[in-house]
Amino acid sequence: MRQGKITPFYYLAPAILLMLFFIVYPMINTIQLSFKDKTGLKSAATTCVEGKPCWGVFENYHYALTAELNTSTFSALWSSFWVSSYGNTLKWIIFMVGFTVLIGLIFAKIVDGIKYEALSKAMLFMPMAISFVGAGVIWKFVYNYGSQQVQVGLLNAIITGLGGKPISFLTTPILNTYMLIIVGIWIWTGFCMTILSSALKSVPDEILEASRVDGATEWRVFTSIIIPMIMPTILVVITTMVINVLKLFDLVYVMTGGNFQTDVIANRMYTEMYINFNMGRGTAVAVILVIAIIPFIIMNVRRFLAQEEMR
């Protein structure tokens, strides 16, 4: 009997060992390094500057959370936050997640049941087949800013062709982050549309027909019946997209390198570790990023478990 209880662990042992070696150990090592200086040998407390606030061994976290912010006044703090990596990441979460889910839901409803549904979905999903690096290169060409006479970039060529002046989309702080977000929306909308389309097909036709017989308009059916019934799926898509945004790196790195006030958290982590060669600060940013992602992972797992119980 005892042997029978132990047997399953023999099969799980290889996966557990791999997880311990490639996930648990690196995570523990990362947390340890986040309390060290840039060499990884001395305590982060040794990096404190005399006369300035010091968090002791948490000094790397102090730097990671406040270095980009101007705390002299509330107005300065507010302004500096929205051009920091944290503010830019929040912009990505608000606009990219919001628009990918909204547009994905609209497309899912539009293509649901049309004659060329499969082809339409394939075309909308196609950007997901392109690597983020490839997509970044493509859109960097689209946004390219040339001289007044010659415009290589597609968008500026159209603008100048219509008599307008070319715009430096990727170097203008008031625009560039939003132009990058448009690329993210272009890539991820197909993913949201595919998941939400499956959810729409799971809504029983009998309920929809009964509501129409009772006199409900299509808009009322959609907002009062369909949306509430697929809300668990919508929430899963939202949390999945938030996780994707928090991990965002390659698109920003390829298109702007994090310059011109387009930095995001993952890109800042890379900068600290591999450009500034400060492992302590880089790993502190990495730990903050993981802490930000964990709640959304837990939310997704709980919803999946709840759905399994309902089945």
Short mmCIF file of C-alpha atoms in Angstrom, two decimals:
data_model
loop_
_atom_site.label_atom_id
_atom_site.label_comp_id
_atom_site.label_asym_id
_atom_site.label_seq_id
_atom_site.Cartn_x
_atom_site.Cartn_y
_atom_site.Cartn_z
CA MET A 1 0.00 0.00 0.00
CA ARG A 2 2.83 2.38 0.94
CA GLN A 3 4.65 1.54 -2.29
CA GLY A 4 1.53 2.46 -4.25
CA LYS A 5 1.42 5.92 -2.65
CA ILE A 6 5.08 6.60 -3.44
CA THR A 7 4.96 5.36 -7.05
CA PRO A 8 3.43 8.54 -8.55
CA PHE A 9 6.33 10.58 -7.17
CA TYR A 10 8.77 8.46 -9.18
CA TYR A 11 7.09 9.71 -12.35
CA LEU A 12 6.94 13.29 -11.09
CA ALA A 13 10.56 13.33 -9.90
CA PRO A 14 12.18 14.31 -13.26
CA ALA A 15 9.76 17.24 -13.73
CA ILE A 16 10.21 18.34 -10.10
CA LEU A 17 14.01 18.21 -10.39
CA LEU A 18 13.95 20.23 -13.62
CA MET A 19 11.65 22.80 -12.01
CA LEU A 20 13.90 23.07 -8.95
CA PHE A 21 17.02 23.47 -11.10
CA PHE A 22 15.69 25.85 -13.77
CA ILE A 23 13.04 27.83 -11.83
CA VAL A 24 13.33 27.61 -8.05
CA TYR A 25 17.14 27.85 -7.76
CA PRO A 26 17.47 30.79 -10.21
CA MET A 27 14.63 32.59 -8.41
CA ILE A 28 16.29 32.15 -5.01
CA ASN A 29 19.62 33.28 -6.47
CA THR A 30 17.96 36.32 -8.04
CA ILE A 31 16.41 37.33 -4.72
CA GLN A 32 19.79 36.97 -3.00
CA LEU A 33 21.54 39.10 -5.63
CA SER A 34 18.91 41.83 -5.26
CA PHE A 35 20.30 42.51 -1.77
CA LYS A 36 23.89 42.83 -3.04
CA ASP A 37 25.89 45.58 -4.72
CA LYS A 38 26.76 45.52 -8.43
CA THR A 39 29.54 42.98 -7.85
CA GLY A 40 27.20 40.56 -6.08
CA LEU A 41 29.68 40.26 -3.21
CA LYS A 42 28.90 43.10 -0.79
CA SER A 43 25.65 44.16 0.83
CA ALA A 44 23.51 46.72 -1.02
CA ALA A 45 23.75 48.87 2.12
CA THR A 46 27.32 49.77 1.09
CA THR A 47 25.92 51.67 -1.92
CA CYS A 48 24.03 54.16 0.25
CA VAL A 49 24.97 57.80 -0.30
CA GLU A 50 25.65 59.86 2.80
CA GLY A 51 23.02 62.50 3.43
CA LYS A 52 20.37 60.74 1.34
CA PRO A 53 17.64 58.29 2.44
CA CYS A 54 18.94 54.74 2.74
CA TRP A 55 16.99 51.49 2.94
CA GLY A 56 19.93 49.41 4.10
CA VAL A 57 20.03 46.01 2.44
CA PHE A 58 16.90 47.06 0.52
CA GLU A 59 18.77 49.94 -1.13
CA ASN A 60 18.51 48.35 -4.57
CA TYR A 61 14.73 48.32 -4.19
CA HIS A 62 14.86 51.93 -3.06
CA TYR A 63 16.76 52.78 -6.23
CA ALA A 64 14.49 50.67 -8.44
CA LEU A 65 11.34 52.33 -7.11
CA THR A 66 12.47 55.96 -6.86
CA ALA A 67 15.43 56.62 -9.20
CA GLU A 68 13.19 57.64 -12.11
CA LEU A 69 10.95 59.86 -9.99
CA ASN A 70 11.27 63.52 -9.06
CA THR A 71 9.95 63.69 -5.50
CA SER A 72 10.55 67.40 -4.92
CA THR A 73 6.86 68.25 -5.33
CA PHE A 74 3.69 66.29 -6.01
CA SER A 75 3.40 67.87 -9.45
CA ALA A 76 6.94 66.85 -10.32
CA LEU A 77 6.33 63.36 -8.95
CA TRP A 78 3.15 63.00 -11.04
CA SER A 79 4.87 64.20 -14.21
CA SER A 80 7.98 62.07 -13.74
CA PHE A 81 5.93 58.95 -12.99
CA TRP A 82 4.18 59.01 -16.37
CA VAL A 83 7.49 59.10 -18.25
CA SER A 84 9.13 56.46 -16.05
CA SER A 85 9.25 52.75 -16.86
CA TYR A 86 6.43 52.17 -14.35
CA GLY A 87 4.23 54.89 -15.84
CA ASN A 88 4.86 53.63 -19.38
CA THR A 89 4.04 50.07 -18.33
CA LEU A 90 0.80 51.34 -16.79
CA LYS A 91 -0.01 53.07 -20.11
CA TRP A 92 0.53 49.74 -21.88
CA ILE A 93 -1.76 47.98 -19.41
CA ILE A 94 -4.54 50.56 -19.74
CA PHE A 95 -4.52 51.08 -23.50
CA MET A 96 -3.15 47.87 -24.97
CA VAL A 97 -5.14 45.52 -22.74
CA GLY A 98 -8.28 47.64 -23.07
CA PHE A 99 -8.17 47.95 -26.85
CA THR A 100 -7.01 44.40 -27.63
CA VAL A 101 -9.86 42.93 -25.60
CA LEU A 102 -12.45 45.42 -26.92
CA ILE A 103 -11.42 45.15 -30.58
CA GLY A 104 -10.95 41.39 -30.24
CA LEU A 105 -14.50 41.07 -28.89
CA ILE A 106 -15.89 43.22 -31.71
CA PHE A 107 -14.05 41.20 -34.36
CA ALA A 108 -15.16 37.93 -32.72
CA LYS A 109 -18.78 39.04 -32.93
CA ILE A 110 -18.43 40.29 -36.51
CA VAL A 111 -16.78 37.17 -37.95
CA ASP A 112 -18.93 34.76 -35.97
CA GLY A 113 -21.04 32.89 -38.50
CA ILE A 114 -20.03 34.76 -41.66
CA LYS A 115 -19.33 32.85 -44.88
CA TYR A 116 -15.53 33.07 -44.73
CA GLU A 117 -15.21 32.87 -40.94
CA ALA A 118 -12.13 30.62 -40.90
CA LEU A 119 -10.28 32.76 -43.46
CA SER A 120 -11.18 35.97 -41.63
CA LYS A 121 -9.91 34.60 -38.32
CA ALA A 122 -6.71 33.37 -39.95
CA MET A 123 -6.04 36.84 -41.40
CA LEU A 124 -6.69 38.56 -38.07
CA PHE A 125 -4.55 36.02 -36.21
CA MET A 126 -1.67 36.25 -38.71
CA PRO A 127 0.32 38.98 -36.84
CA MET A 128 0.73 36.50 -33.95
CA ALA A 129 2.73 34.29 -36.32
CA ILE A 130 5.35 37.04 -36.63
CA SER A 131 7.97 37.26 -33.91
CA PHE A 132 7.86 40.43 -31.83
CA VAL A 133 11.32 41.31 -33.10
CA GLY A 134 10.11 40.90 -36.69
CA ALA A 135 7.01 42.97 -35.98
CA GLY A 136 9.20 45.65 -34.40
CA VAL A 137 11.40 45.83 -37.50
CA ILE A 138 8.35 46.05 -39.79
CA TRP A 139 6.69 48.83 -37.82
CA LYS A 140 9.94 50.71 -37.30
CA PHE A 141 10.07 50.96 -41.08
CA VAL A 142 6.43 52.10 -41.19
CA TYR A 143 7.16 54.85 -38.62
CA ASN A 144 10.51 55.81 -40.19
CA TYR A 145 11.23 59.56 -40.22
CA GLY A 146 13.36 60.88 -43.06
CA SER A 147 14.30 64.26 -44.43
CA GLN A 148 11.73 66.75 -45.69
CA GLN A 149 12.32 65.65 -49.29
CA VAL A 150 12.46 61.87 -48.93
CA GLN A 151 10.21 59.78 -46.68
CA VAL A 152 11.04 56.07 -46.55
CA GLY A 153 8.53 55.33 -43.82
CA LEU A 154 5.10 54.38 -45.13
CA LEU A 155 3.13 56.51 -42.67
CA ASN A 156 5.17 59.67 -43.21
CA ALA A 157 5.10 59.11 -46.99
CA ILE A 158 1.29 59.15 -46.82
CA ILE A 159 1.28 62.25 -44.61
CA THR A 160 3.64 64.20 -46.86
CA GLY A 161 1.79 62.95 -49.94
CA LEU A 162 -1.36 64.55 -48.52
CA GLY A 163 0.50 67.82 -47.98
CA GLY A 164 1.36 67.40 -44.30
CA LYS A 165 4.67 67.58 -42.49
CA PRO A 166 6.51 64.38 -41.49
CA ILE A 167 6.37 63.36 -37.84
CA SER A 168 9.11 61.66 -35.86
CA PHE A 169 6.79 59.10 -34.29
CA LEU A 170 9.42 57.16 -32.33
CA THR A 171 11.40 60.07 -30.88
CA THR A 172 8.56 62.39 -29.85
CA PRO A 173 7.82 61.64 -26.16
CA ILE A 174 4.17 62.68 -26.32
CA LEU A 175 3.55 60.19 -29.15
CA ASN A 176 6.08 57.36 -29.15
CA THR A 177 4.74 55.15 -26.36
CA TYR A 178 1.27 55.22 -27.91
CA MET A 179 2.68 54.41 -31.35
CA LEU A 180 4.37 51.36 -29.81
CA ILE A 181 1.10 50.40 -28.13
CA ILE A 182 -0.59 50.43 -31.56
CA VAL A 183 1.90 47.78 -32.68
CA GLY A 184 1.09 45.69 -29.61
CA ILE A 185 -2.63 45.99 -30.35
CA TRP A 186 -2.01 44.92 -33.96
CA ILE A 187 -0.15 41.82 -32.77
CA TRP A 188 -2.40 40.67 -29.92
CA THR A 189 -5.92 41.50 -31.14
CA GLY A 190 -6.07 38.24 -33.14
CA PHE A 191 -5.26 36.24 -30.02
CA CYS A 192 -8.04 37.91 -28.03
CA MET A 193 -10.45 37.50 -30.94
CA THR A 194 -9.76 33.75 -31.18
CA ILE A 195 -10.34 33.09 -27.47
CA LEU A 196 -13.44 35.28 -27.29
CA SER A 197 -14.86 33.75 -30.47
CA SER A 198 -14.72 30.33 -28.82
CA ALA A 199 -16.53 31.76 -25.81
CA LEU A 200 -19.24 33.26 -28.02
CA LYS A 201 -19.88 29.89 -29.65
CA SER A 202 -20.39 28.34 -26.21
CA VAL A 203 -23.45 30.53 -25.52
CA PRO A 204 -26.57 28.33 -26.05
CA ASP A 205 -28.62 29.34 -29.11
CA GLU A 206 -31.83 28.51 -27.24
CA ILE A 207 -31.26 31.35 -24.75
CA LEU A 208 -30.51 33.84 -27.52
CA GLU A 209 -33.57 32.83 -29.55
CA ALA A 210 -35.82 33.01 -26.48
CA SER A 211 -34.63 36.54 -25.70
CA ARG A 212 -35.25 37.63 -29.31
CA VAL A 213 -38.76 36.15 -29.22
CA ASP A 214 -39.40 38.16 -26.05
CA GLY A 215 -38.58 41.32 -28.01
CA ALA A 216 -34.98 42.00 -27.01
CA THR A 217 -32.91 43.92 -29.56
CA GLU A 218 -29.58 42.54 -30.79
CA TRP A 219 -27.75 45.14 -28.73
CA ARG A 220 -29.70 44.14 -25.62
CA VAL A 221 -29.02 40.46 -26.31
CA PHE A 222 -25.31 41.17 -26.68
CA THR A 223 -24.90 43.41 -23.63
CA SER A 224 -27.37 41.75 -21.23
CA ILE A 225 -27.00 38.07 -22.13
CA ILE A 226 -23.87 37.31 -24.14
CA ILE A 227 -21.42 39.56 -22.26
CA PRO A 228 -22.42 38.29 -18.76
CA MET A 229 -22.23 34.67 -19.94
CA ILE A 230 -18.74 35.02 -21.40
CA MET A 231 -17.45 37.36 -18.64
CA PRO A 232 -15.26 34.64 -17.02
CA THR A 233 -13.47 34.19 -20.36
CA ILE A 234 -13.13 37.96 -20.80
CA LEU A 235 -11.52 38.24 -17.36
CA VAL A 236 -9.09 35.42 -18.19
CA VAL A 237 -8.14 37.19 -21.44
CA ILE A 238 -7.66 40.46 -19.56
CA THR A 239 -5.39 38.93 -16.92
CA THR A 240 -3.44 37.03 -19.60
CA MET A 241 -2.89 40.26 -21.53
CA VAL A 242 -1.78 42.09 -18.38
CA ILE A 243 0.83 39.36 -17.80
CA ASN A 244 2.00 39.70 -21.42
CA VAL A 245 2.33 43.48 -21.03
CA LEU A 246 4.29 43.22 -17.80
CA LYS A 247 6.76 40.89 -19.55
CA LEU A 248 7.01 43.18 -22.59
CA PHE A 249 10.61 43.74 -23.70
CA ASP A 250 11.52 42.86 -27.29
CA LEU A 251 9.11 45.22 -29.06
CA VAL A 252 10.33 48.25 -27.12
CA TYR A 253 13.97 47.18 -27.35
CA VAL A 254 13.87 46.77 -31.15
CA MET A 255 11.91 49.94 -31.94
CA THR A 256 13.36 52.50 -29.51
CA GLY A 257 15.77 50.70 -27.20
CA GLY A 258 13.83 52.20 -24.30
CA ASN A 259 15.05 55.68 -25.27
CA PHE A 260 12.97 58.85 -25.69
CA GLN A 261 10.92 58.08 -22.56
CA THR A 262 9.59 54.73 -23.84
CA ASP A 263 11.23 52.52 -21.21
CA VAL A 264 9.20 49.71 -19.61
CA ILE A 265 9.99 47.60 -16.55
CA ALA A 266 11.51 44.60 -18.36
CA ASN A 267 13.61 46.86 -20.58
CA ARG A 268 14.88 48.73 -17.53
CA MET A 269 15.88 45.44 -15.94
CA TYR A 270 17.93 44.61 -19.06
CA THR A 271 19.54 48.07 -19.02
CA GLU A 272 20.61 47.80 -15.39
CA MET A 273 22.00 44.29 -15.79
CA TYR A 274 23.65 44.29 -19.22
CA ILE A 275 24.38 47.94 -20.00
CA ASN A 276 25.05 49.41 -16.55
CA PHE A 277 26.42 46.04 -15.35
CA ASN A 278 24.71 46.40 -11.99
CA MET A 279 23.41 42.95 -11.06
CA GLY A 280 22.00 44.10 -7.74
CA ARG A 281 19.76 46.79 -9.20
CA GLY A 282 18.85 44.68 -12.21
CA THR A 283 17.72 41.74 -10.10
CA ALA A 284 15.79 44.08 -7.78
CA VAL A 285 13.80 45.30 -10.81
CA ALA A 286 13.32 41.65 -11.84
CA VAL A 287 11.93 40.74 -8.41
CA ILE A 288 9.54 43.71 -8.51
CA LEU A 289 8.38 42.54 -11.95
CA VAL A 290 7.75 38.99 -10.69
CA ILE A 291 5.84 40.31 -7.67
CA ALA A 292 3.66 42.38 -10.04
CA ILE A 293 2.92 39.34 -12.23
CA ILE A 294 2.17 36.78 -9.48
CA PRO A 295 -1.33 38.14 -8.52
CA PHE A 296 -2.52 37.90 -12.13
CA ILE A 297 -1.17 34.35 -12.45
CA ILE A 298 -3.03 33.38 -9.27
CA MET A 299 -6.24 34.95 -10.64
CA ASN A 300 -5.93 32.95 -13.85
CA VAL A 301 -5.24 29.68 -12.02
CA ARG A 302 -8.24 30.22 -9.74
CA ARG A 303 -10.53 30.84 -12.70
CA PHE A 304 -9.28 27.74 -14.50
CA LEU A 305 -9.87 25.65 -11.36
CA ALA A 306 -13.36 27.15 -10.98
CA GLN A 307 -14.17 26.27 -14.58
CA GLU A 308 -12.93 22.72 -14.06
CA GLU A 309 -15.16 22.34 -11.00
CA MET A 310 -18.17 23.54 -13.00
CA ARG A 311 -17.51 20.85 -15.58
#
